[in-house]
Amino acid sequence: MAVTSVIGLQWGDEAKGKIVDLLTSGFDIVVRYQGGANAGHTVVVGSDVYKLHHIPSGILNPNVMNVVAPGVVLNPPTILQEIDSLAKRGIEVSNNLMFSERAHVVFPWHIAEDRAMDSKPVGGESIGTTLRGIGPCYRDKYGRSNAIRLGDMCRKDFREEVERIVEFKRSMLTQLGSDETLDAAAIYDEFSGYAERLQPFVADTTGYLLDSLEAGKSVLFEGAQGALLDIDHGTFPFVTSSNSSGVGVSGGSGVPARWIEKVIGVAKAYTTRVGGGPFPTELEDEMGERIRELGNEYGTTTGRPRRCGWFDAVAVRYTARLSGISGLSMMMMDVVSQLPELKICVAYDLDGERITNFPTHADDLRRVKPVYETFPGWEQDITGIGKMGDLPDGARRYLDRLSELVGRPVEVISFGPDREQTVFAD
Ligand code: IMP
């Protein structure tokens, strides 16, 4: 399909980067449209492992144009490190990368604010952010008075803007109990240097995307985080600060929804979450530990151990519908293939009532008890299979039930980080 998006259906880290990387050869343009350096997309090509935070996974394909749209918040030093490390490894980064001049910039005050705020629990639990300044930067974007966009960094009043905002942020940080100091002159010098280096990549990406679509170019949208972390539709307040479900594609990129023909939902065969917040199927026992070790479930961006649990079909059915997905890519099937027994959460018990809708309030979600169906493990190495039909019967039954509960077909399964460790539906 000429215009496709790839969306994570859980709490992020579903291995979307791998699916995007597999698809890029069929597209002219790959677009990142929300989130920022909180994302970490790992792409494995042979023995090479690439960890990308802002730059779309399409950068590994020489024929693809990579666009970072207005909805993303940019951390210039991280971007420059990404560009340099790709260049060092022989990946060309020149006129195949564009950043929207409308995208907002994360400044040191945002990171200081994130640190100060995250130590203050929300309703008894801290959000556990990635401390990349994401929430504070989006807060300033929506607040408008203290926001600086990429395009603004090349304008004459950039120095005055930094000075004005630093003064405001200093008193704010003091009130938050932070002892971080902000030096306006040093920040201005540092960020002017970044602006100069990023200048060749700065563009009106909205105009470029609309022109490209009208000219018949194909576009792949790469979601960051997962739909359960969506600011409007996720497990608020334990979410990120952007629309990370399928509904975010248009707002973040500037491409009207009518262009999007296909939405691929990516989910793990189990569930993980980093940071705070309710997680009904969490396994705080040996099985959770086993899944974490088998799946190497440690954050790409922060290295934090991820919380692990069973597949939650109530949550994924919700996000699959919310994101308008056409089919599922089921990831980490090699991990569940090693377990003696598996469970799928088919409903929740909320105060004695069986429900299959996803609660809107984090407190309700915290109270639900998962209702499970249990499946015998198949305990077979599936890494050598060449097609869906080669799957062991147990794996087939597990996927068939999961697909029935979510209400969408399984179109792809992945059983390892390599491009080759993937099969598509026959
Ligand atoms: P923030 O996006 O840094 O503000 O973090 C808010 C919440 O989203 C925290 O629970 C983070 O752990 C989570 N989060 C943010 N980005 C990612 C991601 O790329 N993968 C998984 N969780 C994420």
Short mmCIF file of C-alpha atoms and ligand atoms in Angstrom, two decimals:
data_model
loop_
_atom_site.label_atom_id
_atom_site.label_comp_id
_atom_site.label_asym_id
_atom_site.label_seq_id
_atom_site.Cartn_x
_atom_site.Cartn_y
_atom_site.Cartn_z
CA MET A 1 0.00 0.00 0.00
CA ALA A 2 1.39 3.37 -1.01
CA VAL A 3 0.70 5.08 2.31
CA THR A 4 1.14 2.93 5.39
CA SER A 5 1.75 3.49 9.06
CA VAL A 6 3.37 1.25 11.64
CA ILE A 7 1.99 1.61 15.17
CA GLY A 8 2.97 -0.02 18.46
CA LEU A 9 -0.08 -1.46 20.23
CA GLN A 10 1.27 -1.84 23.77
CA TRP A 11 3.43 0.38 26.01
CA GLY A 12 6.23 0.81 23.48
CA ASP A 13 9.29 -1.30 22.66
CA GLU A 14 7.30 -3.62 20.38
CA ALA A 15 10.20 -3.74 17.87
CA LYS A 16 8.52 -1.39 15.38
CA GLY A 17 11.97 -0.40 14.08
CA LYS A 18 12.47 -3.90 12.71
CA ILE A 19 9.13 -3.88 10.84
CA VAL A 20 9.80 -0.40 9.44
CA ASP A 21 13.26 -1.47 8.34
CA LEU A 22 11.80 -4.53 6.56
CA LEU A 23 9.27 -2.40 4.72
CA THR A 24 11.37 0.61 3.77
CA SER A 25 12.65 -0.79 0.48
CA GLY A 26 9.07 -0.54 -0.82
CA PHE A 27 8.67 3.15 0.08
CA ASP A 28 10.03 6.48 -1.17
CA ILE A 29 9.71 8.31 2.16
CA VAL A 30 9.78 7.29 5.84
CA VAL A 31 8.36 9.75 8.40
CA ARG A 32 8.72 10.15 12.18
CA TYR A 33 5.86 12.32 13.44
CA GLN A 34 5.73 12.28 17.29
CA GLY A 35 7.90 11.70 20.36
CA GLY A 36 11.56 12.52 20.52
CA ALA A 37 14.74 11.18 22.05
CA ASN A 38 12.62 9.13 24.46
CA ALA A 39 12.24 6.63 21.60
CA GLY A 40 14.89 4.07 20.86
CA HIS A 41 14.49 2.07 17.68
CA THR A 42 16.88 -0.85 17.38
CA VAL A 43 17.52 -2.15 13.87
CA VAL A 44 19.75 -5.19 13.29
CA VAL A 45 21.30 -5.70 9.86
CA GLY A 46 23.53 -8.80 9.84
CA SER A 47 25.99 -8.27 12.67
CA ASP A 48 25.39 -4.49 12.79
CA VAL A 49 23.08 -3.05 15.45
CA TYR A 50 21.79 0.51 14.95
CA LYS A 51 20.05 2.41 17.73
CA LEU A 52 18.07 5.36 16.43
CA HIS A 53 16.30 7.95 18.55
CA HIS A 54 15.08 10.61 16.10
CA ILE A 55 16.19 9.56 12.67
CA PRO A 56 13.70 7.30 10.88
CA SER A 57 14.78 3.69 10.36
CA GLY A 58 14.61 4.36 6.60
CA ILE A 59 18.06 5.96 6.85
CA LEU A 60 19.59 2.50 6.50
CA ASN A 61 18.16 2.25 2.99
CA PRO A 62 20.05 4.50 0.55
CA ASN A 63 17.02 5.15 -1.68
CA VAL A 64 14.70 6.46 1.01
CA MET A 65 14.00 10.08 2.02
CA ASN A 66 13.69 10.39 5.82
CA VAL A 67 11.44 13.05 7.25
CA VAL A 68 11.12 14.22 10.85
CA ALA A 69 7.80 16.05 10.98
CA PRO A 70 6.48 18.95 13.14
CA GLY A 71 5.01 16.69 15.84
CA VAL A 72 8.45 15.46 16.96
CA VAL A 73 10.41 17.24 19.70
CA LEU A 74 14.08 17.48 18.77
CA ASN A 75 17.14 17.12 20.94
CA PRO A 76 19.90 18.64 18.75
CA PRO A 77 22.97 17.09 20.45
CA THR A 78 21.39 13.62 20.25
CA ILE A 79 20.51 14.15 16.59
CA LEU A 80 24.06 15.19 15.76
CA GLN A 81 25.45 12.15 17.61
CA GLU A 82 23.11 9.94 15.61
CA ILE A 83 24.18 11.53 12.33
CA ASP A 84 27.89 11.24 13.22
CA SER A 85 27.65 7.66 14.36
CA LEU A 86 25.76 6.65 11.20
CA ALA A 87 28.32 8.47 9.04
CA LYS A 88 31.17 6.70 10.87
CA ARG A 89 29.60 3.40 9.94
CA GLY A 90 29.36 4.33 6.29
CA ILE A 91 25.65 5.28 6.23
CA GLU A 92 25.19 8.35 4.09
CA VAL A 93 23.30 11.17 5.84
CA SER A 94 22.98 14.21 3.59
CA ASN A 95 20.07 15.12 1.36
CA ASN A 96 18.20 11.97 2.47
CA LEU A 97 17.18 13.54 5.80
CA MET A 98 14.88 16.49 6.63
CA PHE A 99 13.75 18.03 9.90
CA SER A 100 10.68 20.22 10.01
CA GLU A 101 11.38 23.84 10.86
CA ARG A 102 8.14 23.65 12.84
CA ALA A 103 9.41 20.92 15.20
CA HIS A 104 9.98 22.11 18.76
CA VAL A 105 13.39 21.91 20.39
CA VAL A 106 14.24 20.34 23.74
CA PHE A 107 16.50 22.69 25.73
CA PRO A 108 18.47 22.04 28.94
CA TRP A 109 15.69 23.67 31.00
CA HIS A 110 13.28 20.99 29.78
CA ILE A 111 15.58 18.23 30.94
CA ALA A 112 16.11 19.95 34.31
CA GLU A 113 12.34 20.33 34.67
CA ASP A 114 11.74 16.67 33.77
CA ARG A 115 14.22 15.62 36.48
CA ALA A 116 12.63 17.92 39.05
CA MET A 117 9.06 16.86 38.22
CA ASP A 118 9.62 13.13 37.88
CA SER A 119 10.78 12.88 41.46
CA LYS A 120 7.31 14.10 42.48
CA PRO A 121 4.88 11.16 42.36
CA VAL A 122 1.48 11.49 40.66
CA GLY A 123 -1.13 9.91 42.93
CA GLY A 124 1.54 8.02 44.87
CA GLU A 125 3.50 6.71 41.88
CA SER A 126 6.02 8.48 39.69
CA ILE A 127 5.57 8.41 35.92
CA GLY A 128 9.15 7.20 35.50
CA THR A 129 9.88 9.25 32.40
CA THR A 130 12.96 8.76 30.26
CA LEU A 131 14.23 12.13 31.65
CA ARG A 132 14.72 13.40 28.10
CA GLY A 133 12.71 16.59 28.68
CA ILE A 134 9.83 15.34 26.53
CA GLY A 135 6.86 16.34 28.73
CA PRO A 136 8.23 19.81 29.57
CA CYS A 137 8.99 20.52 25.90
CA TYR A 138 5.48 19.55 24.79
CA ARG A 139 4.07 21.55 27.71
CA ASP A 140 5.86 24.66 26.42
CA LYS A 141 4.71 23.94 22.88
CA TYR A 142 1.07 23.90 23.98
CA GLY A 143 1.65 26.82 26.37
CA ARG A 144 3.25 28.72 23.43
CA SER A 145 4.89 31.55 25.39
CA ASN A 146 8.21 29.82 26.11
CA ALA A 147 8.67 27.61 23.08
CA ILE A 148 11.43 27.58 20.47
CA ARG A 149 11.10 25.70 17.20
CA LEU A 150 13.92 24.45 15.02
CA GLY A 151 13.33 27.25 12.50
CA ASP A 152 13.46 29.86 15.30
CA MET A 153 17.05 28.94 16.14
CA CYS A 154 18.23 30.59 12.93
CA ARG A 155 16.32 33.84 13.50
CA LYS A 156 17.70 37.14 14.72
CA ASP A 157 15.87 37.12 18.05
CA PHE A 158 17.11 33.66 19.11
CA ARG A 159 19.57 35.06 21.68
CA GLU A 160 16.91 37.30 23.30
CA GLU A 161 14.45 34.43 23.38
CA VAL A 162 16.95 32.17 25.18
CA GLU A 163 17.72 34.93 27.70
CA ARG A 164 14.03 35.63 28.35
CA ILE A 165 13.12 31.97 28.77
CA VAL A 166 16.15 31.19 30.94
CA GLU A 167 15.13 33.91 33.36
CA PHE A 168 11.62 32.49 33.62
CA LYS A 169 12.84 28.90 33.93
CA ARG A 170 15.38 29.74 36.62
CA SER A 171 12.67 30.88 39.01
CA MET A 172 10.46 27.96 38.03
CA LEU A 173 13.24 25.44 38.72
CA THR A 174 13.95 27.04 42.08
CA GLN A 175 10.29 26.67 42.99
CA LEU A 176 10.44 23.02 41.99
CA GLY A 177 13.35 22.54 44.38
CA SER A 178 15.87 21.96 41.62
CA ASP A 179 19.46 23.05 42.09
CA GLU A 180 20.22 23.01 38.35
CA THR A 181 21.80 26.21 37.06
CA LEU A 182 21.08 27.62 33.62
CA ASP A 183 23.60 29.81 31.81
CA ALA A 184 21.80 31.68 29.00
CA ALA A 185 24.99 32.70 27.16
CA ALA A 186 26.41 29.16 27.21
CA ILE A 187 23.09 27.67 26.07
CA TYR A 188 22.82 30.23 23.26
CA ASP A 189 26.37 29.48 22.07
CA GLU A 190 25.87 25.74 22.24
CA PHE A 191 22.53 25.74 20.45
CA SER A 192 23.63 28.24 17.78
CA GLY A 193 26.37 25.77 16.94
CA TYR A 194 23.78 23.00 16.63
CA ALA A 195 21.55 25.21 14.49
CA GLU A 196 24.42 25.81 12.08
CA ARG A 197 25.16 22.11 11.75
CA LEU A 198 21.49 21.18 11.35
CA GLN A 199 20.76 23.98 8.87
CA PRO A 200 21.21 21.81 5.72
CA PHE A 201 18.53 19.43 6.98
CA VAL A 202 15.90 22.03 7.93
CA ALA A 203 12.86 22.16 5.63
CA ASP A 204 9.12 22.66 5.34
CA THR A 205 8.37 18.96 5.65
CA THR A 206 4.59 19.47 5.58
CA GLY A 207 4.75 21.05 2.13
CA TYR A 208 7.22 18.40 0.99
CA LEU A 209 4.97 15.53 2.13
CA LEU A 210 1.82 16.98 0.59
CA ASP A 211 3.61 17.60 -2.73
CA SER A 212 5.12 14.11 -2.66
CA LEU A 213 1.77 12.42 -2.02
CA GLU A 214 0.13 14.39 -4.81
CA ALA A 215 2.99 13.31 -7.08
CA GLY A 216 2.22 9.64 -6.26
CA LYS A 217 5.15 8.94 -3.94
CA SER A 218 4.79 6.21 -1.32
CA VAL A 219 5.11 7.08 2.36
CA LEU A 220 5.66 4.98 5.47
CA PHE A 221 4.89 6.52 8.87
CA GLU A 222 6.96 5.21 11.76
CA GLY A 223 5.26 5.49 15.15
CA ALA A 224 7.27 5.87 18.33
CA GLN A 225 6.31 4.54 21.77
CA GLY A 226 3.05 2.56 21.85
CA ALA A 227 -0.67 3.32 21.73
CA LEU A 228 -1.17 2.71 25.48
CA LEU A 229 1.21 5.64 26.10
CA ASP A 230 -0.94 8.00 23.98
CA ILE A 231 -1.52 11.31 25.80
CA ASP A 232 -5.26 11.37 24.99
CA HIS A 233 -6.13 7.69 24.74
CA GLY A 234 -3.55 5.87 26.85
CA THR A 235 -3.20 5.07 30.55
CA PHE A 236 -3.10 8.74 31.62
CA PRO A 237 -1.20 10.14 33.48
CA PHE A 238 1.28 7.26 32.99
CA VAL A 239 1.75 8.10 29.32
CA THR A 240 4.08 10.06 27.11
CA SER A 241 3.21 13.58 25.99
CA SER A 242 2.28 12.91 22.35
CA ASN A 243 -0.32 10.97 20.37
CA SER A 244 1.52 7.69 20.05
CA SER A 245 -1.49 5.70 18.80
CA GLY A 246 -2.57 5.64 15.17
CA VAL A 247 -4.60 8.81 15.62
CA GLY A 248 -1.37 10.82 15.93
CA VAL A 249 -0.18 10.33 12.36
CA SER A 250 -2.10 13.19 10.78
CA GLY A 251 -1.63 15.77 13.52
CA GLY A 252 2.09 15.12 13.84
CA SER A 253 2.93 14.88 10.16
CA GLY A 254 0.47 17.29 8.53
CA VAL A 255 -0.83 14.56 6.23
CA PRO A 256 -4.65 14.27 6.24
CA ALA A 257 -6.00 10.91 7.44
CA ARG A 258 -7.63 10.19 4.09
CA TRP A 259 -4.23 9.42 2.58
CA ILE A 260 -3.48 6.54 4.96
CA GLU A 261 -4.38 3.26 3.31
CA LYS A 262 -2.94 0.66 5.65
CA VAL A 263 -2.05 0.55 9.34
CA ILE A 264 0.17 -2.22 10.65
CA GLY A 265 -0.14 -2.88 14.38
CA VAL A 266 2.97 -4.22 16.08
CA ALA A 267 2.73 -6.18 19.35
CA LYS A 268 4.90 -8.52 21.32
CA ALA A 269 3.63 -12.03 22.03
CA TYR A 270 3.75 -10.96 25.68
CA THR A 271 3.66 -7.45 27.25
CA THR A 272 6.31 -5.09 28.61
CA ARG A 273 6.24 -1.66 30.18
CA VAL A 274 8.96 0.70 31.41
CA GLY A 275 8.23 3.39 33.94
CA GLY A 276 5.29 3.61 36.34
CA GLY A 277 1.58 3.00 35.91
CA PRO A 278 -0.92 0.16 36.00
CA PHE A 279 -0.09 -3.07 34.17
CA PRO A 280 -2.80 -5.71 34.75
CA THR A 281 -0.92 -8.75 33.39
CA GLU A 282 2.43 -7.92 35.02
CA LEU A 283 4.37 -10.93 36.32
CA GLU A 284 6.32 -10.01 39.40
CA ASP A 285 7.67 -13.53 39.79
CA GLU A 286 10.16 -15.95 38.26
CA MET A 287 8.18 -16.14 35.01
CA GLY A 288 8.44 -12.36 34.60
CA GLU A 289 12.15 -12.60 35.24
CA ARG A 290 12.47 -15.45 32.72
CA ILE A 291 10.70 -13.44 30.01
CA ARG A 292 12.94 -10.42 30.75
CA GLU A 293 16.08 -12.49 30.35
CA LEU A 294 14.90 -14.46 27.28
CA GLY A 295 13.70 -11.27 25.58
CA ASN A 296 16.60 -9.12 26.80
CA GLU A 297 13.98 -6.69 28.05
CA TYR A 298 16.11 -3.69 28.99
CA GLY A 299 15.38 -0.18 27.64
CA THR A 300 17.18 0.95 24.46
CA THR A 301 17.22 4.56 25.63
CA THR A 302 17.66 4.27 29.40
CA GLY A 303 18.84 0.66 29.96
CA ARG A 304 16.10 0.23 32.60
CA PRO A 305 14.79 -3.33 33.13
CA ARG A 306 11.34 -3.57 31.55
CA ARG A 307 8.39 -4.89 33.52
CA CYS A 308 7.13 -8.08 31.84
CA GLY A 309 3.79 -9.88 31.72
CA TRP A 310 1.37 -11.97 29.68
CA PHE A 311 -0.27 -10.80 26.44
CA ASP A 312 -3.24 -8.58 27.24
CA ALA A 313 -5.89 -9.02 24.54
CA VAL A 314 -8.26 -6.51 26.19
CA ALA A 315 -5.65 -3.76 25.88
CA VAL A 316 -4.52 -4.72 22.37
CA ARG A 317 -8.06 -5.06 21.06
CA TYR A 318 -8.64 -1.50 22.27
CA THR A 319 -5.48 -0.07 20.70
CA ALA A 320 -5.94 -2.08 17.49
CA ARG A 321 -9.38 -0.48 17.03
CA LEU A 322 -8.19 2.96 18.13
CA SER A 323 -5.34 2.87 15.64
CA GLY A 324 -7.46 1.42 12.83
CA ILE A 325 -5.02 -1.41 12.16
CA SER A 326 -5.56 -3.81 9.30
CA GLY A 327 -3.30 -6.58 10.60
CA LEU A 328 -0.95 -7.62 13.38
CA SER A 329 2.80 -8.12 13.36
CA MET A 330 3.53 -10.44 16.27
CA MET A 331 7.02 -10.00 17.63
CA MET A 332 9.30 -12.02 19.94
CA MET A 333 7.69 -15.35 19.08
CA ASP A 334 11.07 -17.00 19.76
CA VAL A 335 10.78 -15.92 23.41
CA VAL A 336 7.35 -17.44 24.05
CA SER A 337 8.42 -20.57 22.14
CA GLN A 338 10.69 -21.37 25.09
CA LEU A 339 8.04 -21.19 27.81
CA PRO A 340 6.38 -24.30 29.31
CA GLU A 341 2.97 -22.58 29.49
CA LEU A 342 1.45 -19.33 28.25
CA LYS A 343 -1.49 -17.18 29.23
CA ILE A 344 -3.58 -14.64 27.36
CA CYS A 345 -5.68 -12.12 29.26
CA VAL A 346 -9.14 -12.37 27.65
CA ALA A 347 -11.12 -10.09 30.00
CA TYR A 348 -10.79 -8.12 33.22
CA ASP A 349 -12.61 -8.58 36.48
CA LEU A 350 -13.41 -5.12 37.82
CA ASP A 351 -14.99 -5.27 41.28
CA GLY A 352 -16.62 -8.60 40.49
CA GLU A 353 -17.85 -7.63 37.02
CA ARG A 354 -16.31 -9.20 33.92
CA ILE A 355 -15.43 -6.50 31.37
CA THR A 356 -13.75 -6.53 27.96
CA ASN A 357 -13.63 -2.76 27.41
CA PHE A 358 -10.44 -0.94 28.40
CA PRO A 359 -10.99 1.25 31.49
CA THR A 360 -10.48 4.99 31.01
CA HIS A 361 -9.10 5.69 34.47
CA ALA A 362 -5.71 4.48 35.70
CA ASP A 363 -7.21 3.71 39.14
CA ASP A 364 -9.75 1.30 37.61
CA LEU A 365 -7.03 -0.31 35.51
CA ARG A 366 -4.96 -0.73 38.64
CA ARG A 367 -7.86 -2.56 40.33
CA VAL A 368 -8.73 -5.01 37.55
CA LYS A 369 -7.82 -8.67 37.85
CA PRO A 370 -6.94 -10.33 34.56
CA VAL A 371 -9.05 -13.29 33.42
CA TYR A 372 -6.71 -15.72 31.70
CA GLU A 373 -6.89 -18.55 29.19
CA THR A 374 -3.94 -20.91 29.53
CA PHE A 375 -2.08 -22.53 26.64
CA PRO A 376 0.43 -25.36 26.77
CA GLY A 377 3.86 -24.26 25.57
CA TRP A 378 5.24 -25.81 22.39
CA GLU A 379 8.87 -25.47 23.54
CA GLN A 380 10.33 -25.79 20.05
CA ASP A 381 12.95 -23.72 18.32
CA ILE A 382 11.06 -21.88 15.58
CA THR A 383 13.96 -19.75 14.39
CA GLY A 384 14.49 -21.90 11.30
CA ILE A 385 10.93 -21.73 9.91
CA GLY A 386 10.41 -20.36 6.42
CA LYS A 387 6.64 -19.78 6.37
CA MET A 388 3.63 -19.44 8.68
CA GLY A 389 2.62 -23.01 7.81
CA ASP A 390 5.82 -24.31 9.47
CA LEU A 391 4.74 -23.08 12.91
CA PRO A 392 4.21 -25.79 15.55
CA ASP A 393 0.53 -26.52 16.29
CA GLY A 394 0.78 -24.95 19.77
CA ALA A 395 2.09 -21.67 18.34
CA ARG A 396 -0.62 -21.67 15.68
CA ARG A 397 -3.33 -22.16 18.32
CA TYR A 398 -1.87 -19.37 20.47
CA LEU A 399 -1.77 -16.93 17.55
CA ASP A 400 -5.22 -17.94 16.24
CA ARG A 401 -6.82 -17.25 19.61
CA LEU A 402 -4.95 -14.00 20.05
CA SER A 403 -5.99 -12.85 16.59
CA GLU A 404 -9.62 -13.81 17.30
CA LEU A 405 -9.62 -11.81 20.55
CA VAL A 406 -7.98 -8.74 19.00
CA GLY A 407 -10.21 -8.99 15.94
CA ARG A 408 -7.44 -8.64 13.35
CA PRO A 409 -5.40 -11.19 11.34
CA VAL A 410 -1.77 -11.97 12.14
CA GLU A 411 0.10 -10.92 9.01
CA VAL A 412 3.70 -11.10 10.17
CA ILE A 413 5.56 -13.02 12.83
CA SER A 414 9.05 -12.25 14.02
CA PHE A 415 11.32 -14.60 15.95
CA GLY A 416 14.59 -12.74 16.30
CA PRO A 417 16.18 -9.38 15.60
CA ASP A 418 17.50 -10.19 12.09
CA ARG A 419 15.65 -9.25 8.94
CA GLU A 420 15.64 -12.96 8.02
CA GLN A 421 13.94 -13.99 11.27
CA THR A 422 10.52 -12.98 9.99
CA VAL A 423 7.71 -14.66 8.06
CA PHE A 424 4.74 -13.07 6.32
CA ALA A 425 1.23 -14.58 6.03
CA ASP A 426 0.89 -16.88 3.00
P1 IMP B 1 8.54 10.39 28.64
O1 IMP B 1 8.08 10.09 27.26
O2 IMP B 1 10.04 10.40 28.77
O3 IMP B 1 7.90 11.60 29.22
O4 IMP B 1 8.07 9.17 29.58
C1 IMP B 1 6.69 8.93 29.89
C2 IMP B 1 6.42 7.44 29.97
O5 IMP B 1 6.54 6.87 28.67
C3 IMP B 1 7.38 6.66 30.86
O6 IMP B 1 6.68 5.59 31.47
C4 IMP B 1 8.40 6.12 29.89
O7 IMP B 1 9.05 4.96 30.38
C5 IMP B 1 7.51 5.81 28.70
N1 IMP B 1 8.22 5.83 27.43
C6 IMP B 1 8.63 6.92 26.74
N2 IMP B 1 9.24 6.55 25.60
C7 IMP B 1 9.21 5.22 25.56
C8 IMP B 1 9.65 4.26 24.60
O8 IMP B 1 10.19 4.57 23.53
N3 IMP B 1 9.42 2.95 24.92
C9 IMP B 1 8.79 2.59 26.06
N4 IMP B 1 8.34 3.45 26.97
C10 IMP B 1 8.54 4.75 26.73
#
